[in-house]
Amino acid sequence: MQNPTTVEACLRQAQSHGLERVDAQILLLHSLQRTLHDRAWLLAHDSDSLTPAQSAAWHEALQRRLQGEPVAYITGLKDFFGLTLAVDARVLDPRPDTETLVEWALTCLPEFKPESRSESTPAPSNGSPRILDLGTGSGAVALALQHTRPDATVWAVDASEDALAVARANAARLQLGVQFIASDWLNAVDVQHTGRFDLIVSNPPYVAEGDPHLAALTHEPLQALTSGPDGLDDIRQIIAQAPTFLSPGGWLLLEHGWDQAAPVQALLREAGFEQVQSRRDLSDIERCTGAAMPK
Ligand code: GLN
């Protein structure tokens, strides 16, 4: 592969290898050590030359992307729900689809009234919504919720110490007070200590073992992706465990695969949940299913 010498030539090279334009732009900004949000800069500087060091960085970034590595692992950064997260191969690359889960979760919380809580508007237990994110990975969902609802108390769980290290670092850098617990789903969560939750959210592993789709995901941690022969093992466990951790009327929202809305709805009904429903993602696929505990 010839090393191109200008901004425009780099982008053309990426295009000729089938890279998406936005991916190429982000990788080029990374190689030029510019902020990844500055895509307009590239347009205004298309005839700028690259230094040999920038050119070498571009070559490496392009090679890694062409071998299937997510852009986020190459740059070390990913935007999610208005936050910039640090990510690497210890955690799943946060998907825009998961913003559907966050948006829905926000609508399940009592309205945020920072000033105007009066005698006539009873506060929820303890005054602030209590939220748990199961399998937090980079912390994306928990941090997005805490950022949008500073009044909430947010806990986040992961079974992987590696993932918790990534999530804790993101929380510290973004100065968001999420509390982290090392736990395999709810096994090590002490409800005496946390209290019951008003909302439990999760983007668990949900790809079936042996799914051909996995061939494109070899750079991401397998334990964050697969879940038994039908992809539902972890979702079954979460649905079985959640009721004793939820307040009356509390919500459980789960992200799942494109064909799993019906089985997840059935599992929630069998477990005694009410108001069972699903939500569509940006590609119009039923991507999240949730339900509430009886009041
Ligand atoms: N949405 C991912 C994919 O199918 C899977 C993420 C997950 O298992 N939670 O590419």
Short mmCIF file of C-alpha atoms and ligand atoms in Angstrom, two decimals:
data_model
loop_
_atom_site.label_atom_id
_atom_site.label_comp_id
_atom_site.label_asym_id
_atom_site.label_seq_id
_atom_site.Cartn_x
_atom_site.Cartn_y
_atom_site.Cartn_z
CA MET A 1 0.00 0.00 0.00
CA GLN A 2 1.45 3.39 -1.11
CA ASN A 3 1.57 6.08 1.56
CA PRO A 4 -0.56 9.01 0.37
CA THR A 5 0.78 12.49 1.12
CA THR A 6 -2.27 14.74 1.50
CA VAL A 7 -5.50 14.74 3.50
CA GLU A 8 -7.57 14.27 0.39
CA ALA A 9 -5.40 11.40 -0.87
CA CYS A 10 -5.75 9.60 2.47
CA LEU A 11 -9.54 9.83 2.37
CA ARG A 12 -9.57 8.63 -1.24
CA GLN A 13 -7.33 5.70 -0.32
CA ALA A 14 -9.70 4.70 2.49
CA GLN A 15 -12.69 4.97 0.18
CA SER A 16 -10.99 2.75 -2.40
CA HIS A 17 -10.66 0.08 0.32
CA GLY A 18 -14.38 0.32 1.10
CA LEU A 19 -14.13 2.21 4.39
CA GLU A 20 -17.09 4.32 5.44
CA ARG A 21 -16.38 8.01 4.98
CA VAL A 22 -17.03 8.94 8.60
CA ASP A 23 -14.73 6.12 9.82
CA ALA A 24 -11.98 7.31 7.47
CA GLN A 25 -12.38 10.90 8.65
CA ILE A 26 -12.18 9.92 12.32
CA LEU A 27 -9.12 7.71 11.76
CA LEU A 28 -7.41 10.47 9.81
CA LEU A 29 -8.09 13.07 12.52
CA HIS A 30 -6.68 10.57 15.03
CA SER A 31 -3.55 10.10 12.88
CA LEU A 32 -3.15 13.87 12.65
CA GLN A 33 -3.60 14.09 16.45
CA ARG A 34 -6.54 16.44 16.03
CA THR A 35 -9.80 16.33 17.97
CA LEU A 36 -12.06 13.66 16.50
CA HIS A 37 -15.02 16.04 16.44
CA ASP A 38 -13.30 18.35 13.96
CA ARG A 39 -14.38 16.71 10.70
CA ALA A 40 -15.05 20.12 9.14
CA TRP A 41 -11.33 20.85 9.52
CA LEU A 42 -10.54 18.09 7.03
CA LEU A 43 -12.72 19.68 4.35
CA ALA A 44 -10.92 22.99 4.71
CA HIS A 45 -7.47 21.32 4.63
CA ASP A 46 -7.81 18.69 1.92
CA SER A 47 -4.55 19.67 0.23
CA ASP A 48 -2.51 19.76 3.49
CA SER A 49 0.48 17.42 3.49
CA LEU A 50 1.07 14.80 6.14
CA THR A 51 4.38 14.62 8.00
CA PRO A 52 6.14 11.22 7.81
CA ALA A 53 4.98 10.47 11.39
CA GLN A 54 1.36 11.32 10.55
CA SER A 55 1.59 9.27 7.42
CA ALA A 56 2.89 6.26 9.38
CA ALA A 57 0.09 6.68 11.94
CA TRP A 58 -2.49 6.81 9.16
CA HIS A 59 -1.07 3.69 7.52
CA GLU A 60 -1.28 1.78 10.81
CA ALA A 61 -4.81 3.00 11.61
CA LEU A 62 -6.05 2.06 8.15
CA GLN A 63 -4.49 -1.41 8.36
CA ARG A 64 -6.10 -2.05 11.73
CA ARG A 65 -9.51 -0.95 10.49
CA LEU A 66 -9.20 -3.08 7.35
CA GLN A 67 -8.53 -6.06 9.63
CA GLY A 68 -11.92 -5.44 11.27
CA GLU A 69 -10.89 -3.62 14.43
CA PRO A 70 -13.57 -1.15 15.60
CA VAL A 71 -12.68 2.51 14.99
CA ALA A 72 -13.23 3.13 18.71
CA TYR A 73 -10.42 0.72 19.71
CA ILE A 74 -8.02 2.38 17.26
CA THR A 75 -8.74 5.91 18.48
CA GLY A 76 -9.42 4.81 22.08
CA LEU A 77 -12.54 7.00 22.16
CA LYS A 78 -16.26 6.67 21.48
CA ASP A 79 -19.08 9.20 21.64
CA PHE A 80 -22.17 7.88 23.37
CA PHE A 81 -25.24 9.91 24.30
CA GLY A 82 -23.26 13.15 24.25
CA LEU A 83 -20.37 11.80 26.35
CA THR A 84 -16.90 10.91 25.08
CA LEU A 85 -15.89 7.57 26.59
CA ALA A 86 -12.46 5.96 26.65
CA VAL A 87 -12.78 2.43 25.28
CA ASP A 88 -10.47 -0.44 24.40
CA ALA A 89 -10.60 -4.16 23.71
CA ARG A 90 -11.47 -4.94 27.36
CA VAL A 91 -15.06 -3.74 26.71
CA LEU A 92 -17.75 -3.92 24.04
CA ASP A 93 -17.63 -0.98 21.62
CA PRO A 94 -20.75 1.03 22.63
CA ARG A 95 -23.31 1.04 19.77
CA PRO A 96 -25.59 3.93 18.78
CA ASP A 97 -28.46 1.39 19.02
CA THR A 98 -27.94 1.28 22.78
CA GLU A 99 -28.93 4.95 22.98
CA THR A 100 -32.49 3.62 22.46
CA LEU A 101 -32.16 1.85 25.81
CA VAL A 102 -30.96 5.07 27.50
CA GLU A 103 -33.74 7.17 25.98
CA TRP A 104 -36.38 4.71 27.10
CA ALA A 105 -34.84 4.41 30.57
CA LEU A 106 -35.04 8.18 31.02
CA THR A 107 -38.79 8.12 30.36
CA CYS A 108 -39.28 5.49 33.09
CA LEU A 109 -37.98 7.80 35.81
CA PRO A 110 -40.09 10.25 37.77
CA GLU A 111 -39.75 13.77 36.41
CA PHE A 112 -36.66 15.72 37.48
CA LYS A 113 -37.81 18.66 39.60
CA PRO A 114 -34.66 20.16 41.05
CA GLU A 115 -36.32 23.13 42.81
CA SER A 116 -40.02 22.54 43.02
CA ARG A 117 -40.57 19.49 45.17
CA SER A 118 -43.44 20.47 47.46
CA GLU A 119 -45.57 18.76 50.07
CA SER A 120 -48.14 17.98 47.37
CA THR A 121 -45.68 16.15 45.01
CA PRO A 122 -44.49 13.16 46.97
CA ALA A 123 -40.86 12.29 46.29
CA PRO A 124 -39.93 8.74 45.28
CA SER A 125 -38.22 6.63 47.92
CA ASN A 126 -35.33 8.67 49.33
CA GLY A 127 -36.10 11.53 46.94
CA SER A 128 -33.88 10.34 44.09
CA PRO A 129 -34.43 7.56 41.55
CA ARG A 130 -32.29 4.47 42.13
CA ILE A 131 -30.92 2.90 38.99
CA LEU A 132 -28.85 -0.24 38.31
CA ASP A 133 -26.99 -0.98 35.07
CA LEU A 134 -26.12 -4.67 34.66
CA GLY A 135 -23.08 -5.56 32.55
CA THR A 136 -21.91 -1.98 32.28
CA GLY A 137 -18.79 -2.60 30.14
CA SER A 138 -17.31 0.83 29.40
CA GLY A 139 -19.96 2.34 31.69
CA ALA A 140 -21.80 3.84 28.71
CA VAL A 141 -25.40 3.34 29.86
CA ALA A 142 -24.82 4.09 33.56
CA LEU A 143 -22.77 7.20 32.81
CA ALA A 144 -25.27 8.51 30.24
CA LEU A 145 -28.09 8.10 32.78
CA GLN A 146 -26.11 9.70 35.62
CA HIS A 147 -25.09 12.59 33.35
CA THR A 148 -28.68 13.25 32.26
CA ARG A 149 -30.15 12.69 35.74
CA PRO A 150 -27.71 14.11 38.27
CA ASP A 151 -30.39 13.60 40.94
CA ALA A 152 -30.37 9.80 40.43
CA THR A 153 -28.33 7.31 42.42
CA VAL A 154 -26.75 5.00 39.85
CA TRP A 155 -25.02 1.68 40.46
CA ALA A 156 -23.28 -0.32 37.74
CA VAL A 157 -22.31 -3.98 37.77
CA ASP A 158 -19.90 -6.02 35.72
CA ALA A 159 -18.46 -9.50 36.22
CA SER A 160 -15.24 -8.49 34.47
CA GLU A 161 -12.65 -6.62 36.58
CA ASP A 162 -11.11 -5.45 33.30
CA ALA A 163 -14.39 -3.85 32.25
CA LEU A 164 -14.86 -2.28 35.69
CA ALA A 165 -11.42 -0.67 35.39
CA VAL A 166 -12.46 0.94 32.09
CA ALA A 167 -15.84 2.05 33.48
CA ARG A 168 -14.35 3.45 36.72
CA ALA A 169 -11.79 5.44 34.72
CA ASN A 170 -14.56 6.89 32.55
CA ALA A 171 -16.61 7.84 35.62
CA ALA A 172 -13.59 9.54 37.21
CA ARG A 173 -12.66 11.44 34.06
CA LEU A 174 -16.26 12.57 33.48
CA GLN A 175 -16.71 13.28 37.21
CA LEU A 176 -19.89 11.22 37.42
CA GLY A 177 -20.65 9.58 40.75
CA VAL A 178 -21.73 6.12 39.56
CA GLN A 179 -21.05 3.39 42.13
CA PHE A 180 -19.51 0.18 40.78
CA ILE A 181 -20.00 -3.38 42.01
CA ALA A 182 -18.10 -6.48 40.85
CA SER A 183 -20.86 -9.03 40.37
CA ASP A 184 -22.00 -11.76 38.04
CA TRP A 185 -25.42 -10.25 37.26
CA LEU A 186 -27.20 -9.78 40.60
CA ASN A 187 -25.33 -12.51 42.51
CA ALA A 188 -23.14 -10.12 44.55
CA VAL A 189 -25.51 -7.14 44.73
CA ASP A 190 -26.57 -6.62 48.36
CA VAL A 191 -30.06 -5.19 48.30
CA GLN A 192 -29.80 -4.42 52.06
CA HIS A 193 -27.00 -2.05 51.17
CA THR A 194 -28.27 -0.56 47.88
CA GLY A 195 -32.00 -0.66 48.55
CA ARG A 196 -34.43 -1.76 45.86
CA PHE A 197 -34.11 -0.16 42.43
CA ASP A 198 -36.70 1.92 40.55
CA LEU A 199 -35.07 0.89 37.28
CA ILE A 200 -32.76 -1.90 36.15
CA VAL A 201 -31.26 -1.60 32.66
CA SER A 202 -28.99 -3.95 30.80
CA ASN A 203 -27.31 -4.44 27.47
CA PRO A 204 -26.28 -8.03 28.16
CA PRO A 205 -24.58 -10.49 25.80
CA TYR A 206 -27.32 -11.78 23.51
CA VAL A 207 -25.75 -13.28 20.40
CA ALA A 208 -26.27 -17.04 19.99
CA GLU A 209 -23.10 -19.14 20.18
CA GLY A 210 -22.09 -20.04 16.65
CA ASP A 211 -23.99 -17.11 15.08
CA PRO A 212 -22.24 -16.28 11.79
CA HIS A 213 -22.50 -12.59 12.77
CA LEU A 214 -19.72 -13.21 15.32
CA ALA A 215 -17.14 -13.51 12.54
CA ALA A 216 -17.29 -9.72 12.17
CA LEU A 217 -16.88 -9.14 15.92
CA THR A 218 -13.63 -11.00 16.68
CA HIS A 219 -11.95 -7.94 18.22
CA GLU A 220 -14.53 -7.55 20.99
CA PRO A 221 -14.67 -9.60 24.22
CA LEU A 222 -16.65 -12.78 23.49
CA GLN A 223 -18.10 -12.85 27.02
CA ALA A 224 -19.77 -9.49 26.27
CA LEU A 225 -21.36 -10.89 23.11
CA THR A 226 -22.50 -14.52 23.36
CA SER A 227 -25.00 -16.12 25.67
CA GLY A 228 -25.73 -19.80 25.14
CA PRO A 229 -27.26 -21.63 22.18
CA ASP A 230 -30.16 -19.17 21.65
CA GLY A 231 -28.42 -16.04 22.96
CA LEU A 232 -30.91 -15.76 25.82
CA ASP A 233 -29.10 -17.43 28.76
CA ASP A 234 -28.08 -14.15 30.40
CA ILE A 235 -31.42 -12.46 29.74
CA ARG A 236 -33.18 -15.46 31.36
CA GLN A 237 -30.97 -15.11 34.42
CA ILE A 238 -31.52 -11.34 34.69
CA ILE A 239 -35.31 -11.72 34.39
CA ALA A 240 -35.29 -14.46 37.03
CA GLN A 241 -33.19 -12.41 39.46
CA ALA A 242 -34.55 -8.88 38.94
CA PRO A 243 -37.95 -9.03 40.74
CA THR A 244 -36.48 -9.22 44.25
CA PHE A 245 -34.27 -6.21 43.47
CA LEU A 246 -36.98 -3.95 42.01
CA SER A 247 -39.33 -1.60 43.89
CA PRO A 248 -43.07 -2.08 43.34
CA GLY A 249 -43.77 -0.53 39.92
CA GLY A 250 -40.05 -0.54 39.09
CA TRP A 251 -38.95 -1.14 35.49
CA LEU A 252 -36.61 -3.69 33.90
CA LEU A 253 -35.37 -2.72 30.41
CA LEU A 254 -33.26 -5.07 28.30
CA GLU A 255 -31.47 -4.66 24.98
CA HIS A 256 -31.58 -7.78 22.80
CA GLY A 257 -31.06 -9.17 19.30
CA TRP A 258 -33.14 -8.33 16.23
CA ASP A 259 -35.29 -11.49 16.57
CA GLN A 260 -35.56 -11.72 20.36
CA ALA A 261 -38.39 -9.28 21.22
CA ALA A 262 -41.09 -12.01 21.29
CA PRO A 263 -39.16 -14.50 23.47
CA VAL A 264 -38.03 -11.73 25.85
CA GLN A 265 -41.61 -10.48 26.15
CA ALA A 266 -42.75 -14.04 26.93
CA LEU A 267 -40.04 -14.46 29.60
CA LEU A 268 -41.08 -11.19 31.27
CA ARG A 269 -44.78 -12.21 31.33
CA GLU A 270 -43.93 -15.64 32.75
CA ALA A 271 -41.94 -13.93 35.52
CA GLY A 272 -44.99 -11.87 36.52
CA PHE A 273 -44.01 -8.53 35.00
CA GLU A 274 -46.69 -6.12 33.72
CA GLN A 275 -46.85 -3.52 30.91
CA VAL A 276 -44.57 -5.68 28.72
CA GLN A 277 -43.48 -3.75 25.62
CA SER A 278 -40.64 -3.25 23.11
CA ARG A 279 -38.87 -0.29 21.50
CA ARG A 280 -37.30 0.09 18.04
CA ASP A 281 -33.73 1.23 17.38
CA LEU A 282 -32.40 3.63 14.72
CA SER A 283 -32.68 0.85 12.11
CA ASP A 284 -36.34 0.29 13.04
CA ILE A 285 -35.54 -3.07 14.65
CA GLU A 286 -37.22 -4.06 17.93
CA ARG A 287 -34.06 -3.75 20.00
CA CYS A 288 -35.23 -3.33 23.60
CA THR A 289 -37.94 -4.98 25.64
CA GLY A 290 -39.04 -4.05 29.13
CA ALA A 291 -41.75 -4.29 31.70
CA ALA A 292 -42.75 -3.10 35.15
CA MET A 293 -43.19 -4.91 38.44
CA PRO A 294 -46.74 -4.93 39.80
CA LYS A 295 -47.35 -1.91 42.07
N1 GLN B 1 -25.32 -5.29 19.28
C1 GLN B 1 -24.18 -6.16 19.23
C2 GLN B 1 -24.11 -6.79 17.87
O1 GLN B 1 -24.94 -7.59 17.53
C3 GLN B 1 -24.23 -7.21 20.31
C4 GLN B 1 -24.12 -6.57 21.63
C5 GLN B 1 -24.51 -7.47 22.73
O2 GLN B 1 -24.47 -8.70 22.65
N2 GLN B 1 -24.92 -6.87 23.78
O3 GLN B 1 -23.24 -6.46 17.13
#
